Coordinates of N, CA and C in Angstrom, one line a residue:
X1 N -56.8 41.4 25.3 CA -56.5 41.7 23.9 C -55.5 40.7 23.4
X2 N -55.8 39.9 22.1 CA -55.0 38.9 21.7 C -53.6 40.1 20.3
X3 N -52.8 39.6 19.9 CA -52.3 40.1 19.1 C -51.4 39.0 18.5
X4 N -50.9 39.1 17.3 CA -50.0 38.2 16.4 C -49.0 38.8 15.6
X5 N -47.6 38.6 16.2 CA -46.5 39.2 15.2 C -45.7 37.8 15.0
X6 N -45.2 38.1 14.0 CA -43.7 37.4 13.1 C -42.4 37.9 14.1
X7 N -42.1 37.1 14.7 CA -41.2 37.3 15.6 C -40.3 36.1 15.7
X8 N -38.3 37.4 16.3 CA -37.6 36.1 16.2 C -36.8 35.8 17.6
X9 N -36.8 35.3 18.3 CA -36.1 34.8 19.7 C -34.9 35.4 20.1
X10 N -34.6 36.7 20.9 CA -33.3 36.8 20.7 C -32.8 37.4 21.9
X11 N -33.1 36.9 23.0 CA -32.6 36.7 24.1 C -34.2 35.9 25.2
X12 N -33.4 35.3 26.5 CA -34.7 34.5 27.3 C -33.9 35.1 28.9
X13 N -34.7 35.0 29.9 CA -34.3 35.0 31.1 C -35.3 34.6 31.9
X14 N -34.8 33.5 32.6 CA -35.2 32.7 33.8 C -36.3 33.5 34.9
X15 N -37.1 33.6 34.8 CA -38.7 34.2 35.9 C -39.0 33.1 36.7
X16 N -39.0 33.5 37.7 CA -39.4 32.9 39.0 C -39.1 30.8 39.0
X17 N -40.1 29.9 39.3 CA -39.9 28.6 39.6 C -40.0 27.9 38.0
X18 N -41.1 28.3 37.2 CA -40.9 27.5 36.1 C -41.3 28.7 34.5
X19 N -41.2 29.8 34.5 CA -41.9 30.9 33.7 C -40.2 31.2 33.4
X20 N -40.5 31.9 31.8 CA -39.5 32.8 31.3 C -40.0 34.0 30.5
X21 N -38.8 35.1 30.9 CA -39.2 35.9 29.9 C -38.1 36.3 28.5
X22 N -38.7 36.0 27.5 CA -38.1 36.4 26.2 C -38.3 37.6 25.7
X23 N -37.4 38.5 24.9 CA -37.2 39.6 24.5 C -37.5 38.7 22.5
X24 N -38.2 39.4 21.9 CA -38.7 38.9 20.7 C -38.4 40.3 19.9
X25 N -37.5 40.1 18.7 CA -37.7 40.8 17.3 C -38.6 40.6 16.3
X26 N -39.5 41.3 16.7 CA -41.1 41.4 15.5 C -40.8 42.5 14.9
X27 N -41.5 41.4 13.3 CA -41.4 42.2 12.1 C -42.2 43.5 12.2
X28 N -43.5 43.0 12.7 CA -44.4 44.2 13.0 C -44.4 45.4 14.6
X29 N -43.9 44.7 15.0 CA -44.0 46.0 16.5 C -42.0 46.3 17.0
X30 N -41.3 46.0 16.2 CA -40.0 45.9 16.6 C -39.8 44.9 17.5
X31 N -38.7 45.3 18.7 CA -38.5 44.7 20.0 C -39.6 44.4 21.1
X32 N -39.6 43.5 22.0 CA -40.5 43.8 22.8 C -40.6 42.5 23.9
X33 N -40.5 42.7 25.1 CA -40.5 41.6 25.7 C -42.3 41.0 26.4
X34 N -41.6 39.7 26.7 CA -43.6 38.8 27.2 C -42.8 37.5 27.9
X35 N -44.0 37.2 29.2 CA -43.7 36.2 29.5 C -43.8 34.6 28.5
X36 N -43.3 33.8 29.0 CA -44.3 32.3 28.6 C -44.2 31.3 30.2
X37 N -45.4 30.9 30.4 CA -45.6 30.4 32.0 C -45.6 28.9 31.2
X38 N -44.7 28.2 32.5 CA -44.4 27.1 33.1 C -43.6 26.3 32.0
X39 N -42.7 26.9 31.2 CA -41.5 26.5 30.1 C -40.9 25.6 30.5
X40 N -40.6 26.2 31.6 CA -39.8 25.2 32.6 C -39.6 23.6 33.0
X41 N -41.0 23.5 32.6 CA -41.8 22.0 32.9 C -41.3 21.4 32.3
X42 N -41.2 20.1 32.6 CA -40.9 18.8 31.0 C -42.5 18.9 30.3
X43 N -42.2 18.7 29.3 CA -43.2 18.5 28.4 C -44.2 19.6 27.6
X44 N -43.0 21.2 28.1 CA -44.1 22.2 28.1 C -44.3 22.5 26.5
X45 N -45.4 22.2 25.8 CA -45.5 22.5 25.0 C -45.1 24.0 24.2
X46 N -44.6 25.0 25.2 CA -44.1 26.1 24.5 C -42.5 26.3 24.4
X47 N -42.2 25.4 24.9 CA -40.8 25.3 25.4 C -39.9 25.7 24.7
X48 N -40.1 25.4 23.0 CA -39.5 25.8 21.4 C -39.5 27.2 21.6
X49 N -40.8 27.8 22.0 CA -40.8 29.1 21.7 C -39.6 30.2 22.7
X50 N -39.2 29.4 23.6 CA -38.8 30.3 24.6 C -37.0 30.1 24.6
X51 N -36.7 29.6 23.2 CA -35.5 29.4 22.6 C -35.1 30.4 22.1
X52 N -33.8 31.0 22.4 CA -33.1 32.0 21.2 C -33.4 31.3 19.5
X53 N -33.1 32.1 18.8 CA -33.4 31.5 17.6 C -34.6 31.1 16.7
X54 N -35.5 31.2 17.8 CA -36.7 30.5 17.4 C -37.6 32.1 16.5
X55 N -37.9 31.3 15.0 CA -38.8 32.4 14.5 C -39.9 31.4 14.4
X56 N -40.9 32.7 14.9 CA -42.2 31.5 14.6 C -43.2 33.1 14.5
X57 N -44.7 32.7 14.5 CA -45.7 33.6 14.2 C -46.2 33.5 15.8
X58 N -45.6 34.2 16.5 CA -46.4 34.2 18.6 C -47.5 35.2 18.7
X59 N -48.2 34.4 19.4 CA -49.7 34.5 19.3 C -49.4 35.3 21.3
X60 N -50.0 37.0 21.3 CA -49.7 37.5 22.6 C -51.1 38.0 23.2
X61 N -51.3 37.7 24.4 CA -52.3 38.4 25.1 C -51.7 39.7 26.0
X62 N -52.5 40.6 26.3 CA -51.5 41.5 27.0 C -52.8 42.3 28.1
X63 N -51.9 41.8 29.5 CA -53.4 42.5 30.8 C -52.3 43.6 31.3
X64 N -52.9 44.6 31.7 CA -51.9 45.5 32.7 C -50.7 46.1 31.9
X65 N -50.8 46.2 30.6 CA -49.5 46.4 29.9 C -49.0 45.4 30.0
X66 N -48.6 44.3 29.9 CA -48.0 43.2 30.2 C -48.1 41.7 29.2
X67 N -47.0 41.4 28.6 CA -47.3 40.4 27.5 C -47.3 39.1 28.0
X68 N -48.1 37.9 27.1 CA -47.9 36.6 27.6 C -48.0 36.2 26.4
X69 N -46.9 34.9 26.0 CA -46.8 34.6 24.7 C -48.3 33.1 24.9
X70 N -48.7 33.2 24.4 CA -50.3 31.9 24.7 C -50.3 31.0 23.4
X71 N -49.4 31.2 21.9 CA -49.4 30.1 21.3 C -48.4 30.8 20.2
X72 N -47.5 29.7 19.5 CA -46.5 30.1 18.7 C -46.5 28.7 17.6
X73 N -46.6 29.3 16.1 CA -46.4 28.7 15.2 C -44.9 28.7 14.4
X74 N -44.2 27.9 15.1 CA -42.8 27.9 14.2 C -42.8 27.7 12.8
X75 N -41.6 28.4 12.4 CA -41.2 28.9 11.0 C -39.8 28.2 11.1
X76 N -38.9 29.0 12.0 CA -37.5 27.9 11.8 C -36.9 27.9 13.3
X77 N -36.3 27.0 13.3 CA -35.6 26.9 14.9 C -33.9 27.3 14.4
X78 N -33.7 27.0 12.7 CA -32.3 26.8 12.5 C -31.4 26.3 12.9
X79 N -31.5 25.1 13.1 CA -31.4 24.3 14.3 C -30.1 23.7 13.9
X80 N -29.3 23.6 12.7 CA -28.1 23.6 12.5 C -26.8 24.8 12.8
X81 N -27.0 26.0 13.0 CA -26.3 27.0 13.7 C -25.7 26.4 15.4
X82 N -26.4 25.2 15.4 CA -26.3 24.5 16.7 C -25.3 23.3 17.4
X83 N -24.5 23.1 15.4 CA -23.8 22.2 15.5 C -22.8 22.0 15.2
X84 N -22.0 23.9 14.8 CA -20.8 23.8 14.4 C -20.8 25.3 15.2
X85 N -19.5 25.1 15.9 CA -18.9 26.3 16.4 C -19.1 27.6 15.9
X86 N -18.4 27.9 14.7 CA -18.5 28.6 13.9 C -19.5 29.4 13.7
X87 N -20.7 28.6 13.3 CA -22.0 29.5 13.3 C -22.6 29.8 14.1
X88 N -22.1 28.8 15.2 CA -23.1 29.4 16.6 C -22.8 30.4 17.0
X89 N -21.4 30.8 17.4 CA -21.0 32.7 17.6 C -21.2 33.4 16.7
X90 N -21.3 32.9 15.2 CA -21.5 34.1 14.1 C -23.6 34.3 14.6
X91 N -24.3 33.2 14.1 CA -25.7 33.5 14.4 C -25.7 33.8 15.9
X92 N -25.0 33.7 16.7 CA -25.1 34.1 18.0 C -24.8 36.2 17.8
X93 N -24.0 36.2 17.3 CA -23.9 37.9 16.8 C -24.9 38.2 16.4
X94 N -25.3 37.6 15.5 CA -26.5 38.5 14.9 C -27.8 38.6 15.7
X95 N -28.0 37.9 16.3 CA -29.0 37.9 17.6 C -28.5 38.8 18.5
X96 N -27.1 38.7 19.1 CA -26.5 40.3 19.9 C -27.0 41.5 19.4
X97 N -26.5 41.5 18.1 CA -26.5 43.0 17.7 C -27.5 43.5 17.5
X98 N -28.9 42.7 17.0 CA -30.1 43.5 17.4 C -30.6 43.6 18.7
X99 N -30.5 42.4 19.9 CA -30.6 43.0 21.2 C -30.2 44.6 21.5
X100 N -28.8 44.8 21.3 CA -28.8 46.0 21.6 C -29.3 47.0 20.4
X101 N -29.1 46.9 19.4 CA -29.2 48.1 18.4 C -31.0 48.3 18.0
X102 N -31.4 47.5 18.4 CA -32.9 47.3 18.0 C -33.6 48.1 19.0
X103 N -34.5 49.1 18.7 CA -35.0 49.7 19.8 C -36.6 49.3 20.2
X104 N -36.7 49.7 21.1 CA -38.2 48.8 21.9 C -39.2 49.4 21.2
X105 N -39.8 48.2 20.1 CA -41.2 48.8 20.2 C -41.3 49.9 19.0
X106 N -39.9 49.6 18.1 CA -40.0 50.5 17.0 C -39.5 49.6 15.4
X107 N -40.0 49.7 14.3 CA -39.8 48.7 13.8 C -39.0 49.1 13.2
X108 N -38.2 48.0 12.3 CA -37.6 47.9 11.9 C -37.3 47.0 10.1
X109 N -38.2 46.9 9.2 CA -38.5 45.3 8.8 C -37.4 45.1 7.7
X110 N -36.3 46.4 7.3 CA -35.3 45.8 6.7 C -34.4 44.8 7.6
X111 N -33.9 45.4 8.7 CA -33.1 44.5 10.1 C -33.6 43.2 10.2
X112 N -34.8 43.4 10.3 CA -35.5 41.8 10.3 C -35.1 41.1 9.5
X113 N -35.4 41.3 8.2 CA -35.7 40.6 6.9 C -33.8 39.9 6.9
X114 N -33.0 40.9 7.1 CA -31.8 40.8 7.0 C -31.3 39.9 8.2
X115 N -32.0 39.8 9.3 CA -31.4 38.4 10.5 C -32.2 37.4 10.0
X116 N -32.9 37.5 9.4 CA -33.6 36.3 9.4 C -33.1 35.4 7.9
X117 N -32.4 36.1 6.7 CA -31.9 35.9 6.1 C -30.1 35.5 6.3
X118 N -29.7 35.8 7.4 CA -28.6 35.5 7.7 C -28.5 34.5 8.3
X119 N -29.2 34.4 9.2 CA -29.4 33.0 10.0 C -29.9 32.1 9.3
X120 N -30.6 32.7 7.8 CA -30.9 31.3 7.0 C -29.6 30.6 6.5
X121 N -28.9 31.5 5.8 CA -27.8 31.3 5.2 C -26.5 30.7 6.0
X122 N -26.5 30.9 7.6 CA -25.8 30.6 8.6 C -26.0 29.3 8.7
X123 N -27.5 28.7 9.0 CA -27.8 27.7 8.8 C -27.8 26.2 7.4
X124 N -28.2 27.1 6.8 CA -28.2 26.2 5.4 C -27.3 26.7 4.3
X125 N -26.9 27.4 4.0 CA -26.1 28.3 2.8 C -24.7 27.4 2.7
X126 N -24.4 28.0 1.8 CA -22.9 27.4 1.6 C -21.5 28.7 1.7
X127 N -22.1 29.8 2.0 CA -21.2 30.7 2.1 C -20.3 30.1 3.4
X128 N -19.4 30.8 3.9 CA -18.3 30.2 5.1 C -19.4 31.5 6.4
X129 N -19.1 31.2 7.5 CA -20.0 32.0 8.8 C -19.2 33.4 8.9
X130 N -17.9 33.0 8.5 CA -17.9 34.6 8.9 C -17.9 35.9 8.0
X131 N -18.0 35.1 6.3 CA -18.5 35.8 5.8 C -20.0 36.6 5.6
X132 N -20.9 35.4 5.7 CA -21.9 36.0 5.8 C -22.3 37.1 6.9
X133 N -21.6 36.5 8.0 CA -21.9 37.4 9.3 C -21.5 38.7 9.0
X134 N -20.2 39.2 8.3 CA -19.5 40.3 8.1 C -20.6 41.2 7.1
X135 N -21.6 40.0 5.8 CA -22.0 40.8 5.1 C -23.4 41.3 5.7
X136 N -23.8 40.6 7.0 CA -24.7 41.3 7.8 C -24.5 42.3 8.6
X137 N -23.5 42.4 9.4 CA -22.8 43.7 9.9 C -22.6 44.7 9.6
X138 N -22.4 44.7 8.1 CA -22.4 45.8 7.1 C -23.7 46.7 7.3
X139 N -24.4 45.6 6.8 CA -25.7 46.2 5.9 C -26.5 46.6 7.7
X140 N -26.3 45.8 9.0 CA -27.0 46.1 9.9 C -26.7 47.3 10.8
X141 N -24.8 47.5 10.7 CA -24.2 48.8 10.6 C -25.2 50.2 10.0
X142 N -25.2 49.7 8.7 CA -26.0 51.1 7.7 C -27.4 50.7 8.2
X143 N -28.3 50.1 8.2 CA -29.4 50.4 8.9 C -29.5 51.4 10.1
X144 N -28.6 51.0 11.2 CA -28.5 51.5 12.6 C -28.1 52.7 12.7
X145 N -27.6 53.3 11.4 CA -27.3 54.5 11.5 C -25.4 54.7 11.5
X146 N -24.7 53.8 11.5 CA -23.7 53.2 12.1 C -22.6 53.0 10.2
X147 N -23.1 53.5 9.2 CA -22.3 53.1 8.0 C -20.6 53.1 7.4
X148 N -20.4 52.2 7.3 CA -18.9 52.3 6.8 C -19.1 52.4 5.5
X149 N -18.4 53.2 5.0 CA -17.7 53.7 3.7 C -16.8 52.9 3.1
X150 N -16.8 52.2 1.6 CA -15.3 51.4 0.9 C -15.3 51.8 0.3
X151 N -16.8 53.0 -0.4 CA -15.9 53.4 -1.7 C -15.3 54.0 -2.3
X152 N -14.3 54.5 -1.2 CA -13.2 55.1 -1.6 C -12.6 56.1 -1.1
X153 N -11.7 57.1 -0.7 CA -11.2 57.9 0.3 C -12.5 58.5 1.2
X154 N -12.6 58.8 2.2 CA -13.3 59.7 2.6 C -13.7 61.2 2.3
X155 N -12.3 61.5 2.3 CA -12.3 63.1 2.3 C -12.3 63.0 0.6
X156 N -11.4 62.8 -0.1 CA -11.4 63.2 -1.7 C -12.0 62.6 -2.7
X157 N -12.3 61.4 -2.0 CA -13.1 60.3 -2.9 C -12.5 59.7 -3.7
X158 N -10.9 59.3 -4.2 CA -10.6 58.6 -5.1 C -10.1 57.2 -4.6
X159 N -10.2 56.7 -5.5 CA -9.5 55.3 -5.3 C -8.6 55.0 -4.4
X160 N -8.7 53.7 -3.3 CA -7.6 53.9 -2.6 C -6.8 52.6 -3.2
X161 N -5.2 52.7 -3.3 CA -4.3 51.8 -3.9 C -3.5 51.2 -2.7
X162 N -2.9 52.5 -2.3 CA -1.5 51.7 -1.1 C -1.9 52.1 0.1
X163 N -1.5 53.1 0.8 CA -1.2 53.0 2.2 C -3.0 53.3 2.7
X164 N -3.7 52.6 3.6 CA -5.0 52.5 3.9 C -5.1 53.4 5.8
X165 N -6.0 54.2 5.5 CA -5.8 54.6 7.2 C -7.5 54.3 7.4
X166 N -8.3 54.1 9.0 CA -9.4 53.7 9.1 C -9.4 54.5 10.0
X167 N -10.8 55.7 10.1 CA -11.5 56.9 11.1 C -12.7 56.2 12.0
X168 N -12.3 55.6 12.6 CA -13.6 55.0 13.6 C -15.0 55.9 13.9
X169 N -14.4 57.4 13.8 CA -15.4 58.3 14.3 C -16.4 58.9 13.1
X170 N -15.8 58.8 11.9 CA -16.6 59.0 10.7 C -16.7 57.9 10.1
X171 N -16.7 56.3 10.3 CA -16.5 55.3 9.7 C -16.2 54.9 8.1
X172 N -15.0 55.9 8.0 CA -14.4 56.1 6.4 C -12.9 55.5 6.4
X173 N -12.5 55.2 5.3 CA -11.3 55.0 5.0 C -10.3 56.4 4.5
X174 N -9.3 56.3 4.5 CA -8.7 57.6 4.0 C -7.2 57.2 3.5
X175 N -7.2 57.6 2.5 CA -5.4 57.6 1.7 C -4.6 58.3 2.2
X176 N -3.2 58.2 2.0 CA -2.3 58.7 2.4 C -2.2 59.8 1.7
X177 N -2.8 60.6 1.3 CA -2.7 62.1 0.8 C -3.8 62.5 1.8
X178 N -4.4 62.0 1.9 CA -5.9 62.7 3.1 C -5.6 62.3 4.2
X179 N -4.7 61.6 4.8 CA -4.7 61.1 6.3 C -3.6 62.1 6.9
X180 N -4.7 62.7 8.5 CA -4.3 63.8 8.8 C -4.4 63.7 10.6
X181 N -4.0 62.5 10.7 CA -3.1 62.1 11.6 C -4.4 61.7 12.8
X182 N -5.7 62.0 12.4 CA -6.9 61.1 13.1 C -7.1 59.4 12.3
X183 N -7.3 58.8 13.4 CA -7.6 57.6 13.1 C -6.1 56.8 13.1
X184 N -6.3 55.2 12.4 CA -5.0 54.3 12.2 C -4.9 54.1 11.1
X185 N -3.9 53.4 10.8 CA -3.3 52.8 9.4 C -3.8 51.3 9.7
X186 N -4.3 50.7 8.7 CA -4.6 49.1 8.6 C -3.7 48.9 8.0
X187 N -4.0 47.3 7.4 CA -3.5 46.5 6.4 C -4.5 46.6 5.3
X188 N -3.9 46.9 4.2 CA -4.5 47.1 3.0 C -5.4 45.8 2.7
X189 N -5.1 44.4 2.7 CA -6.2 43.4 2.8 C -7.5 43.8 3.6
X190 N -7.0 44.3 4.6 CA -8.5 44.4 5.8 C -9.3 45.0 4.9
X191 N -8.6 46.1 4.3 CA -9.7 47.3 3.3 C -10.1 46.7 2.6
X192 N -9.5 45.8 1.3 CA -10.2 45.1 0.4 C -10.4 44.5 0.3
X193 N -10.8 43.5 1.6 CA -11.4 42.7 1.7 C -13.4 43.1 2.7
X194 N -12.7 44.2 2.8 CA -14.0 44.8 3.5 C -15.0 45.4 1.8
X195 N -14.1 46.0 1.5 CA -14.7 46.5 0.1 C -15.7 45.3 -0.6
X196 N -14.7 44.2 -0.9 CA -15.2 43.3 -1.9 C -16.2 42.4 -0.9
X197 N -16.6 42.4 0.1 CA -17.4 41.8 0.9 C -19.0 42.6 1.0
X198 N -18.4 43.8 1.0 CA -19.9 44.9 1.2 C -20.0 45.0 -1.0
X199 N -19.3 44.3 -1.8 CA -20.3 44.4 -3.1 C -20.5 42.9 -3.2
X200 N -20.5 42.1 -2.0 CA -20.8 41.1 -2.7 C -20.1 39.9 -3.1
X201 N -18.5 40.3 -3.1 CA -17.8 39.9 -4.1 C -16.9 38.7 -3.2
X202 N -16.1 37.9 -3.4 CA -15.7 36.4 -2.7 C -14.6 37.5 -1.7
X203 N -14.5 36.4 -0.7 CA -13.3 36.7 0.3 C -12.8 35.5 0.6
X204 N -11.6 35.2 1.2 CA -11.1 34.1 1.8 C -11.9 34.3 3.3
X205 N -11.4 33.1 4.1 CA -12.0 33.0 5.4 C -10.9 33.8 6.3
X206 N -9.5 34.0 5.7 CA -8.8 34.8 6.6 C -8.9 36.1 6.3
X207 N -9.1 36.5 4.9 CA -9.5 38.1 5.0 C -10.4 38.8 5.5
X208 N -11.7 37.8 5.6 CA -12.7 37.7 6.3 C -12.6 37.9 7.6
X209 N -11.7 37.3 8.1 CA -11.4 37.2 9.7 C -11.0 39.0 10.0
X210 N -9.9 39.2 8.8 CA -9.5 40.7 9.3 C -10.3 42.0 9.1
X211 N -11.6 41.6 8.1 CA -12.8 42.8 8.5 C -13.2 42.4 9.4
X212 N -13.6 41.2 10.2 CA -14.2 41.1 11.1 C -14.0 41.7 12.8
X213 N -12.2 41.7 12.4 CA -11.8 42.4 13.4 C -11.5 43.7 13.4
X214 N -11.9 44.4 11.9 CA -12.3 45.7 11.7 C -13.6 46.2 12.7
X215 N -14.5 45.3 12.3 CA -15.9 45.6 12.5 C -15.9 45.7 13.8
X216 N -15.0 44.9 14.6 CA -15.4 45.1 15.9 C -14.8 45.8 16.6
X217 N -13.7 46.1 16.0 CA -12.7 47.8 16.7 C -13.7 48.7 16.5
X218 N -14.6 48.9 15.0 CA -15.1 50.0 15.0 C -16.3 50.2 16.2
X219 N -17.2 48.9 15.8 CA -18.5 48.6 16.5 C -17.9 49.3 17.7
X220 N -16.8 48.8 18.8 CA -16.8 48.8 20.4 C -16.1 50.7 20.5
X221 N -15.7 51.0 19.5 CA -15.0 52.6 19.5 C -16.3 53.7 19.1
X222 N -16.9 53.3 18.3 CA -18.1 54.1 17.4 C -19.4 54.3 18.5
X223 N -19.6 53.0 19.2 CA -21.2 52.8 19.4 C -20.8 52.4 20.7
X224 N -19.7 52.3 21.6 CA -19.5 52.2 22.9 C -20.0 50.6 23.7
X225 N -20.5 49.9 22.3 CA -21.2 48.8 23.0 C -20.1 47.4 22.6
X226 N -20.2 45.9 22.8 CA -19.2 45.6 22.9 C -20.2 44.0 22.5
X227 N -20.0 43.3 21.4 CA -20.8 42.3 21.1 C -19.9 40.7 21.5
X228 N -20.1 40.1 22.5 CA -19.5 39.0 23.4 C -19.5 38.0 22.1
X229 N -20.2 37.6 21.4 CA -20.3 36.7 20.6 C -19.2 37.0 19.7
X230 N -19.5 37.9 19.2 CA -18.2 38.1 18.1 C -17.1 37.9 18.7
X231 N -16.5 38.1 19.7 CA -15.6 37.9 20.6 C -15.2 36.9 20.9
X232 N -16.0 36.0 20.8 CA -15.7 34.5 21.1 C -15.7 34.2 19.2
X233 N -16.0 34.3 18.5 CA -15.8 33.9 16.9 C -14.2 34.2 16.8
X234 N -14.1 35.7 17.2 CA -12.6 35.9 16.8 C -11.3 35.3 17.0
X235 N -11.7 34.3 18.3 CA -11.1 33.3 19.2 C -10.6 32.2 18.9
X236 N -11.6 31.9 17.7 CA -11.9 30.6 17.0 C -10.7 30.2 15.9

């Protein structure tokens, strides 16, 4: 049986003498892993395909349950994410985070549409990497089930002005009339710069830096998982 999804490269591991297997984000079947034989070789003509990053249209045969990628029409390699630090760990995240958050074989086509947009913009855009990354985290967060709240206290809903506290476990913010001694106190920048980021709206690259290190207190406390790439951005 042949099959054809829109798929994007987002992790590979080394199979036996010259074969890999890649884990692919398809529009149409979600996650899903397949071999590609003899990658390994110089000259193998699939060799693009068995790249992180690589979106292309892969063409799968499948015997025994078992996938083999047999021909791949690229769409983008993004091949600039490749040549500045910066983007490489940010587009490098966004390829993490759907490894883990993306489940096998279930779709997903806003997530999609949303890495593959990121990575465009990571690549070619004129936004800075770690804003855009931040404003995919957001939106990849609320997809996943995973939503942070800016607009405005948790519990009472009003406006927040001064003192800022952050509930990791309900992913809300909360004012100092509502804060009841769960969760921390941030820095008021982190908050409003997280706010004005999830409408859209400009950030500096250092306020940027401090949702990002929001995102990832919450991410590693909320969801128990722990994204290496961002890790290494934060570094930077």
């Amino acid at each position: 049986m042949e099959e054809k999804f829109n798929g994007l490269v987002i992790a590979k591991t080394d199979f036996g003498e010259n074969d890999k297997i890649v884990k692919i984000f398809t529009l149409e079947k979600g996650t899903l892993s397949a071999s590609l034989k003899g990658v390994k070789r110089a000259g193998a003509k699939l060799k693009f395909a068995s790249e992180p990053f690589c979106f292309a249209e892969f063409t799968f045969s499948e015997r025994a349950g078992r996938r083999t990628v047999t021909g791949a029409s690229l769409k983008d390699s993004f091949y600039p994410v490749r040549e500045d630090i910066t983007k490489f760990f940010a587009a490098g995240t966004v390829l993490e985070f759907i490894k883990k958050f993306a489940r096998e074989e279930i779709t997903s086509p806003r997530l999609f549409f949303e890495a593959i947009d990121a990575l465009k913009e990571l690549a070619y855009g004129e936004n800075l990497p770690r804003y855009t990354l931040c404003r995919f985290l957001l939106t990849a967060l609320e997809i996943s089930g995973y939503a942070i709240n800016t607009d405005g206290c948790f519990t009472c809903g009003k406006e927040i002005k001064d003192r800022v506290f952050f509930d990791a476990f309900s992913g809300g913010f909360l004012c100092g009339n509502c804060f009841n001694g769960e969760g921390r106190e941030i820095n008021s920048t982190t908050y409003f710069a997280l706010k004005n980021i999830a409408a859209g709206k400009a950030a500096t690259d250092e306020e940027t830096l401090f949702a990002l290190r929001l995102l990832d207190f919450y991410i590693k406390n909320k969801t128990e998982e722990k994204l290496n790439s961002l890790q290494e951005l934060l570094k930077i």
